[in-house]
Amino acid sequence: MTSSAVLNGQKTIHTAACLIIGDEVLGGKTVDTNSSFFAKYCFSLGIELKRVEVIADDEAEIIEAVRRMSSKYDFVVTSGGIGPTTVNANLYMLCTGSHDDITYESIAKAFGLKLNLHLPAFERMKRLSKPHPMQAQFDWDTPSPRLTAKLRMVELPYDESLPEEQQAVFVADDTWVPIAIVNGNIHILPGVPRLFERLLEHLKPSLLPRLTNPEGKGIYRYMISTPLPESTVAPYLSDLAARTSSRGTKVGSYPRWGKQRNTVTLVGTDKEFMDSLVPEVERNVQGKMVSKEDELDPPSDEEGEAKEYSQ
């Protein structure tokens, strides 16, 4: 396992996967926005996001999913099930974990690891967070159920054969929550969107050297608006897809129900090649490249009436 962890932590990042963990998402109590953010994040870096899954707070499901994802994808992110809700230095620590915060424990079991108190994270927690007003008498140095609950949030999966700094990283100076890294490529993040997004943004500099394009240039998406129905342009697009696949360009067609124009897309990393395709695509679909799908839409009845009235 150690050798795979070292390899996973060093290889070039081509692909990614996102695992959303939480009964509250599956039960409709919480809307998942983290996977959408992560998709845009990967797109901007030129990483191909291959899979997004939402699973319950269930140990067996977490174990199966992280083992499979770690073996198939270069960069894996999990969201949820680790406890903290807010950890800004200027805010109260409102949550101390709950009975279903099992992500750390489950991922540790998945790779035969034990949980170990991460002292740097605990020290940062004490320094950067303060108890809720209802916990005004809380004492960091006196054993108590509340302290035990807080300690649970900094008990991380630990591989004795690897340096500690390779297993947990702090990416934001005013946040005590570390990004725990397991098996070299699984990055465990909290589910709170603001914190999830903040930690990923600060992780970006450490990912750039491992990307296919170290400058962090992402994937390009061109949109061509066409008045033609999908059935009319399908034969041409099928031929175009076959001709461009070897250059890493994907061709898409997206009907816009209830609208007069549909959208054809070119997605890839070779900007110069894609630029050369645009005139051909515009000609064959009788369309025009746009920056927004609705750019060439005729005004709605209400918009037309308002414009006529203003004149």
CSV table of C-alpha atoms in Angstrom, one decimal:
chain,number,residue,atom,x,y,z
A,1,MET,CA,0.0,0.0,0.0
A,2,THR,CA,2.9,2.4,0.8
A,3,SER,CA,4.3,2.1,-2.7
A,4,SER,CA,0.9,2.9,-4.3
A,5,ALA,CA,0.5,5.9,-1.9
A,6,VAL,CA,3.9,7.3,-3.0
A,7,LEU,CA,3.2,6.7,-6.7
A,8,ASN,CA,-0.3,8.2,-6.5
A,9,GLY,CA,1.1,11.3,-4.8
A,10,GLN,CA,3.7,11.9,-7.5
A,11,LYS,CA,2.2,11.0,-10.8
A,12,THR,CA,0.8,13.5,-13.3
A,13,ILE,CA,-2.9,14.4,-12.8
A,14,HIS,CA,-5.0,13.6,-15.8
A,15,THR,CA,-8.3,12.5,-14.3
A,16,ALA,CA,-10.4,13.2,-11.2
A,17,ALA,CA,-13.4,11.9,-9.3
A,18,CYS,CA,-15.6,13.5,-6.6
A,19,LEU,CA,-17.3,11.5,-3.8
A,20,ILE,CA,-20.1,13.4,-2.0
A,21,ILE,CA,-20.8,11.7,1.4
A,22,GLY,CA,-24.0,12.4,3.3
A,23,ASP,CA,-27.4,11.2,4.1
A,24,GLU,CA,-28.6,14.8,4.1
A,25,VAL,CA,-27.9,15.1,0.4
A,26,LEU,CA,-29.6,11.8,-0.5
A,27,GLY,CA,-32.6,12.7,1.7
A,28,GLY,CA,-33.1,16.1,0.0
A,29,LYS,CA,-32.3,18.1,3.1
A,30,THR,CA,-29.1,19.6,1.6
A,31,VAL,CA,-28.5,20.6,-2.0
A,32,ASP,CA,-25.1,19.5,-3.2
A,33,THR,CA,-23.2,22.4,-4.8
A,34,ASN,CA,-19.7,21.0,-4.1
A,35,SER,CA,-19.7,18.7,-7.1
A,36,SER,CA,-20.6,21.6,-9.4
A,37,PHE,CA,-17.8,23.7,-8.0
A,38,PHE,CA,-15.4,20.8,-8.3
A,39,ALA,CA,-16.4,20.2,-12.0
A,40,LYS,CA,-15.6,23.9,-12.8
A,41,TYR,CA,-12.4,23.7,-10.8
A,42,CYS,CA,-11.2,20.7,-12.8
A,43,PHE,CA,-12.2,22.2,-16.1
A,44,SER,CA,-10.2,25.4,-15.3
A,45,LEU,CA,-7.1,23.3,-14.6
A,46,GLY,CA,-7.4,21.0,-17.6
A,47,ILE,CA,-8.2,18.0,-15.4
A,48,GLU,CA,-10.8,15.6,-16.8
A,49,LEU,CA,-13.5,14.9,-14.2
A,50,LYS,CA,-14.5,11.4,-14.9
A,51,ARG,CA,-17.0,10.6,-12.1
A,52,VAL,CA,-19.2,12.2,-9.4
A,53,GLU,CA,-20.9,10.0,-6.9
A,54,VAL,CA,-23.2,10.7,-3.9
A,55,ILE,CA,-23.4,8.0,-1.2
A,56,ALA,CA,-24.8,7.6,2.3
A,57,ASP,CA,-23.0,7.9,5.6
A,58,ASP,CA,-22.3,4.2,5.4
A,59,GLU,CA,-19.0,2.7,6.2
A,60,ALA,CA,-19.1,-0.2,3.7
A,61,GLU,CA,-20.1,2.2,0.8
A,62,ILE,CA,-17.4,4.7,1.7
A,63,ILE,CA,-14.8,1.9,1.8
A,64,GLU,CA,-15.8,0.5,-1.6
A,65,ALA,CA,-16.0,3.8,-3.3
A,66,VAL,CA,-12.7,5.3,-2.1
A,67,ARG,CA,-10.8,2.1,-2.9
A,68,ARG,CA,-12.3,2.0,-6.4
A,69,MET,CA,-11.8,5.7,-7.1
A,70,SER,CA,-8.2,5.7,-5.8
A,71,SER,CA,-7.3,2.9,-8.1
A,72,LYS,CA,-8.9,4.4,-11.2
A,73,TYR,CA,-8.4,8.2,-11.0
A,74,ASP,CA,-5.4,10.5,-10.3
A,75,PHE,CA,-7.0,13.1,-8.1
A,76,VAL,CA,-9.9,12.1,-5.8
A,77,VAL,CA,-11.8,14.5,-3.5
A,78,THR,CA,-14.3,13.6,-0.9
A,79,SER,CA,-16.8,16.0,0.6
A,80,GLY,CA,-18.7,15.6,3.9
A,81,GLY,CA,-18.8,13.5,7.0
A,82,ILE,CA,-15.9,15.0,9.0
A,83,GLY,CA,-17.6,17.4,11.3
A,84,PRO,CA,-16.7,21.1,11.3
A,85,THR,CA,-19.2,23.6,10.0
A,86,THR,CA,-17.3,26.9,10.4
A,87,VAL,CA,-13.7,27.4,11.2
A,88,ASN,CA,-12.9,31.0,10.3
A,89,ALA,CA,-10.7,32.6,13.0
A,90,ASN,CA,-13.3,35.3,13.5
A,91,LEU,CA,-16.3,32.9,13.8
A,92,TYR,CA,-17.4,30.5,16.5
A,93,MET,CA,-16.9,26.8,16.1
A,94,LEU,CA,-20.6,25.8,16.0
A,95,CYS,CA,-20.2,22.1,15.5
A,96,THR,CA,-18.2,19.4,17.3
A,97,GLY,CA,-19.0,16.5,15.0
A,98,SER,CA,-21.8,14.0,15.2
A,99,HIS,CA,-22.5,10.3,15.3
A,100,ASP,CA,-22.6,10.1,11.5
A,101,ASP,CA,-19.2,11.8,10.9
A,102,ILE,CA,-17.5,8.6,9.8
A,103,THR,CA,-15.5,9.6,6.8
A,104,TYR,CA,-12.1,9.7,8.4
A,105,GLU,CA,-12.6,6.3,10.1
A,106,SER,CA,-14.1,4.7,7.1
A,107,ILE,CA,-11.3,5.8,4.7
A,108,ALA,CA,-8.7,4.7,7.2
A,109,LYS,CA,-10.3,1.2,7.3
A,110,ALA,CA,-10.3,1.1,3.5
A,111,PHE,CA,-6.5,1.2,3.4
A,112,GLY,CA,-5.7,-0.6,6.6
A,113,LEU,CA,-4.8,2.5,8.6
A,114,LYS,CA,-5.5,3.7,12.1
A,115,LEU,CA,-6.7,7.1,13.2
A,116,ASN,CA,-4.0,9.2,14.9
A,117,LEU,CA,-4.4,12.6,16.7
A,118,HIS,CA,-2.9,15.2,14.4
A,119,LEU,CA,-1.3,17.5,16.9
A,120,PRO,CA,-0.6,20.4,14.5
A,121,ALA,CA,-4.3,20.5,13.5
A,122,PHE,CA,-5.3,20.4,17.2
A,123,GLU,CA,-3.0,23.3,18.0
A,124,ARG,CA,-4.4,25.3,15.1
A,125,MET,CA,-7.9,24.4,16.2
A,126,LYS,CA,-7.2,25.8,19.7
A,127,ARG,CA,-5.6,29.0,18.3
A,128,LEU,CA,-8.0,29.7,15.4
A,129,SER,CA,-11.4,28.8,16.8
A,130,LYS,CA,-13.4,29.7,19.9
A,131,PRO,CA,-16.3,28.0,21.6
A,132,HIS,CA,-19.9,29.0,20.9
A,133,PRO,CA,-21.3,31.4,23.6
A,134,MET,CA,-23.3,28.4,25.0
A,135,GLN,CA,-20.0,26.7,25.7
A,136,ALA,CA,-18.4,29.7,27.4
A,137,GLN,CA,-16.9,27.6,30.2
A,138,PHE,CA,-15.2,25.2,27.7
A,139,ASP,CA,-11.6,24.4,28.7
A,140,TRP,CA,-9.2,23.0,26.1
A,141,ASP,CA,-7.1,21.4,28.8
A,142,THR,CA,-9.8,19.7,30.9
A,143,PRO,CA,-11.1,16.3,29.7
A,144,SER,CA,-14.8,16.5,28.8
A,145,PRO,CA,-17.3,15.1,26.3
A,146,ARG,CA,-17.1,18.3,24.3
A,147,LEU,CA,-13.3,18.1,24.1
A,148,THR,CA,-13.5,14.5,23.0
A,149,ALA,CA,-15.9,15.5,20.2
A,150,LYS,CA,-13.5,18.2,19.1
A,151,LEU,CA,-10.5,15.9,19.2
A,152,ARG,CA,-12.5,13.5,16.9
A,153,MET,CA,-12.3,16.1,14.2
A,154,VAL,CA,-8.5,16.0,14.2
A,155,GLU,CA,-8.0,12.3,14.4
A,156,LEU,CA,-6.8,11.6,10.9
A,157,PRO,CA,-5.9,8.4,8.9
A,158,TYR,CA,-2.2,7.8,9.5
A,159,ASP,CA,0.3,5.7,7.6
A,160,GLU,CA,3.4,5.1,9.7
A,161,SER,CA,5.6,4.5,6.7
A,162,LEU,CA,5.0,8.0,5.2
A,163,PRO,CA,6.1,11.5,6.4
A,164,GLU,CA,3.3,13.3,8.3
A,165,GLU,CA,3.5,16.3,6.0
A,166,GLN,CA,2.5,14.1,3.0
A,167,GLN,CA,-0.7,13.0,4.8
A,168,ALA,CA,-2.2,16.3,5.9
A,169,VAL,CA,-1.7,19.8,4.5
A,170,PHE,CA,-2.7,23.2,5.7
A,171,VAL,CA,-3.5,25.5,2.8
A,172,ALA,CA,-5.1,28.5,4.4
A,173,ASP,CA,-3.4,30.5,7.2
A,174,ASP,CA,-6.6,31.4,9.0
A,175,THR,CA,-8.2,27.9,8.9
A,176,TRP,CA,-7.3,25.0,11.2
A,177,VAL,CA,-8.9,22.3,9.1
A,178,PRO,CA,-6.2,20.2,7.2
A,179,ILE,CA,-6.8,18.5,3.9
A,180,ALA,CA,-6.1,14.9,4.9
A,181,ILE,CA,-4.5,12.8,2.1
A,182,VAL,CA,-4.8,9.0,2.0
A,183,ASN,CA,-3.2,6.6,-0.4
A,184,GLY,CA,-1.5,9.5,-2.1
A,185,ASN,CA,-4.5,10.7,-4.1
A,186,ILE,CA,-7.6,10.8,-1.8
A,187,HIS,CA,-8.1,14.3,-0.5
A,188,ILE,CA,-10.7,14.5,2.4
A,189,LEU,CA,-12.5,17.8,2.6
A,190,PRO,CA,-15.5,19.1,4.7
A,191,GLY,CA,-18.9,19.3,3.1
A,192,VAL,CA,-19.6,23.0,4.0
A,193,PRO,CA,-19.5,24.7,0.5
A,194,ARG,CA,-17.7,27.8,1.6
A,195,LEU,CA,-14.9,25.8,3.3
A,196,PHE,CA,-14.8,23.2,0.6
A,197,GLU,CA,-14.3,25.8,-2.1
A,198,ARG,CA,-11.8,27.8,0.0
A,199,LEU,CA,-9.5,24.8,0.7
A,200,LEU,CA,-9.5,23.7,-3.0
A,201,GLU,CA,-8.6,27.1,-4.2
A,202,HIS,CA,-5.7,27.3,-1.8
A,203,LEU,CA,-4.6,23.7,-2.8
A,204,LYS,CA,-4.3,24.8,-6.4
A,205,PRO,CA,-0.6,25.9,-6.3
A,206,SER,CA,0.5,22.5,-5.1
A,207,LEU,CA,-1.4,20.8,-7.9
A,208,LEU,CA,-0.1,22.9,-10.8
A,209,PRO,CA,3.4,21.2,-11.1
A,210,ARG,CA,1.6,17.8,-11.5
A,211,LEU,CA,-0.7,18.9,-14.3
A,212,THR,CA,-0.3,18.0,-18.0
A,213,ASN,CA,0.0,21.8,-18.5
A,214,PRO,CA,1.9,23.1,-15.5
A,215,GLU,CA,0.8,26.6,-16.3
A,216,GLY,CA,-2.7,25.6,-15.2
A,217,LYS,CA,-4.3,26.4,-18.6
A,218,GLY,CA,-7.6,24.6,-18.5
A,219,ILE,CA,-9.9,23.0,-21.0
A,220,TYR,CA,-11.6,25.2,-23.6
A,221,ARG,CA,-15.2,25.1,-24.5
A,222,TYR,CA,-16.5,26.8,-27.7
A,223,MET,CA,-20.2,27.2,-28.3
A,224,ILE,CA,-21.8,27.6,-31.7
A,225,SER,CA,-25.4,28.7,-31.8
A,226,THR,CA,-27.4,27.1,-34.7
A,227,PRO,CA,-31.0,27.5,-35.9
A,228,LEU,CA,-30.9,24.0,-37.2
A,229,PRO,CA,-32.5,21.0,-35.3
A,230,GLU,CA,-30.2,18.4,-33.9
A,231,SER,CA,-31.4,15.7,-36.4
A,232,THR,CA,-30.2,17.9,-39.3
A,233,VAL,CA,-26.7,18.5,-38.0
A,234,ALA,CA,-26.2,15.1,-36.5
A,235,PRO,CA,-24.5,13.4,-39.5
A,236,TYR,CA,-22.0,16.3,-39.9
A,237,LEU,CA,-21.2,16.3,-36.1
A,238,SER,CA,-20.7,12.5,-36.1
A,239,ASP,CA,-18.2,12.9,-38.9
A,240,LEU,CA,-16.5,15.8,-37.2
A,241,ALA,CA,-16.3,13.9,-33.9
A,242,ALA,CA,-14.6,11.0,-35.6
A,243,ARG,CA,-12.1,13.3,-37.3
A,244,THR,CA,-11.1,15.3,-34.2
A,245,SER,CA,-11.1,12.7,-31.5
A,246,SER,CA,-7.4,11.9,-32.1
A,247,ARG,CA,-6.7,15.5,-31.3
A,248,GLY,CA,-8.5,15.3,-27.9
A,249,THR,CA,-11.5,17.4,-29.1
A,250,LYS,CA,-15.0,16.4,-28.1
A,251,VAL,CA,-18.0,17.5,-30.1
A,252,GLY,CA,-21.4,17.9,-28.5
A,253,SER,CA,-24.9,18.9,-29.5
A,254,TYR,CA,-27.5,20.3,-27.0
A,255,PRO,CA,-31.1,20.9,-28.0
A,256,ARG,CA,-32.6,23.9,-26.1
A,257,TRP,CA,-36.2,22.9,-25.5
A,258,GLY,CA,-38.6,25.7,-26.3
A,259,LYS,CA,-36.0,27.9,-27.9
A,260,GLN,CA,-35.4,28.7,-31.6
A,261,ARG,CA,-31.7,28.0,-31.5
A,262,ASN,CA,-29.6,25.0,-30.3
A,263,THR,CA,-26.0,24.7,-29.3
A,264,VAL,CA,-23.1,22.8,-30.7
A,265,THR,CA,-19.9,22.6,-28.6
A,266,LEU,CA,-16.2,21.9,-29.1
A,267,VAL,CA,-14.3,21.0,-25.9
A,268,GLY,CA,-10.6,20.3,-25.7
A,269,THR,CA,-7.2,21.6,-24.7
A,270,ASP,CA,-5.7,22.3,-28.1
A,271,LYS,CA,-6.9,25.9,-28.6
A,272,GLU,CA,-5.1,26.5,-31.9
A,273,PHE,CA,-6.7,23.4,-33.4
A,274,MET,CA,-10.1,24.3,-32.1
A,275,ASP,CA,-9.8,27.8,-33.5
A,276,SER,CA,-9.2,26.3,-36.9
A,277,LEU,CA,-12.4,24.3,-36.7
A,278,VAL,CA,-14.7,27.2,-35.9
A,279,PRO,CA,-15.3,28.5,-39.4
A,280,GLU,CA,-16.0,25.0,-40.7
A,281,VAL,CA,-18.5,24.3,-37.9
A,282,GLU,CA,-20.2,27.6,-38.3
A,283,ARG,CA,-20.6,27.0,-42.1
A,284,ASN,CA,-21.9,23.4,-41.7
A,285,VAL,CA,-24.5,24.2,-39.0
A,286,GLN,CA,-25.4,27.6,-40.4
A,287,GLY,CA,-24.4,29.0,-37.0
A,288,LYS,CA,-22.2,31.5,-35.2
A,289,MET,CA,-19.8,31.2,-32.2
A,290,VAL,CA,-21.2,32.8,-29.1
A,291,SER,CA,-20.1,33.4,-25.5
A,292,LYS,CA,-23.5,32.6,-24.0
A,293,GLU,CA,-26.1,30.1,-25.2
A,294,ASP,CA,-28.8,32.7,-25.4
A,295,GLU,CA,-26.8,35.4,-27.1
A,296,LEU,CA,-28.6,35.1,-30.4
A,297,ASP,CA,-32.1,34.3,-29.0
A,298,PRO,CA,-34.8,36.6,-30.3
A,299,PRO,CA,-36.4,38.8,-27.6
A,300,SER,CA,-39.3,37.3,-25.7
A,301,ASP,CA,-42.7,38.7,-26.2
A,302,GLU,CA,-42.4,40.8,-23.0
A,303,GLU,CA,-38.9,42.1,-24.0
A,304,GLY,CA,-40.2,43.0,-27.5
A,305,GLU,CA,-43.2,44.8,-26.0
A,306,ALA,CA,-41.0,46.8,-23.6
A,307,LYS,CA,-38.6,47.8,-26.4
A,308,GLU,CA,-41.4,48.9,-28.7
A,309,TYR,CA,-43.0,50.9,-25.9
A,310,SER,CA,-39.7,52.6,-25.1
A,311,GLN,CA,-39.4,53.7,-28.7
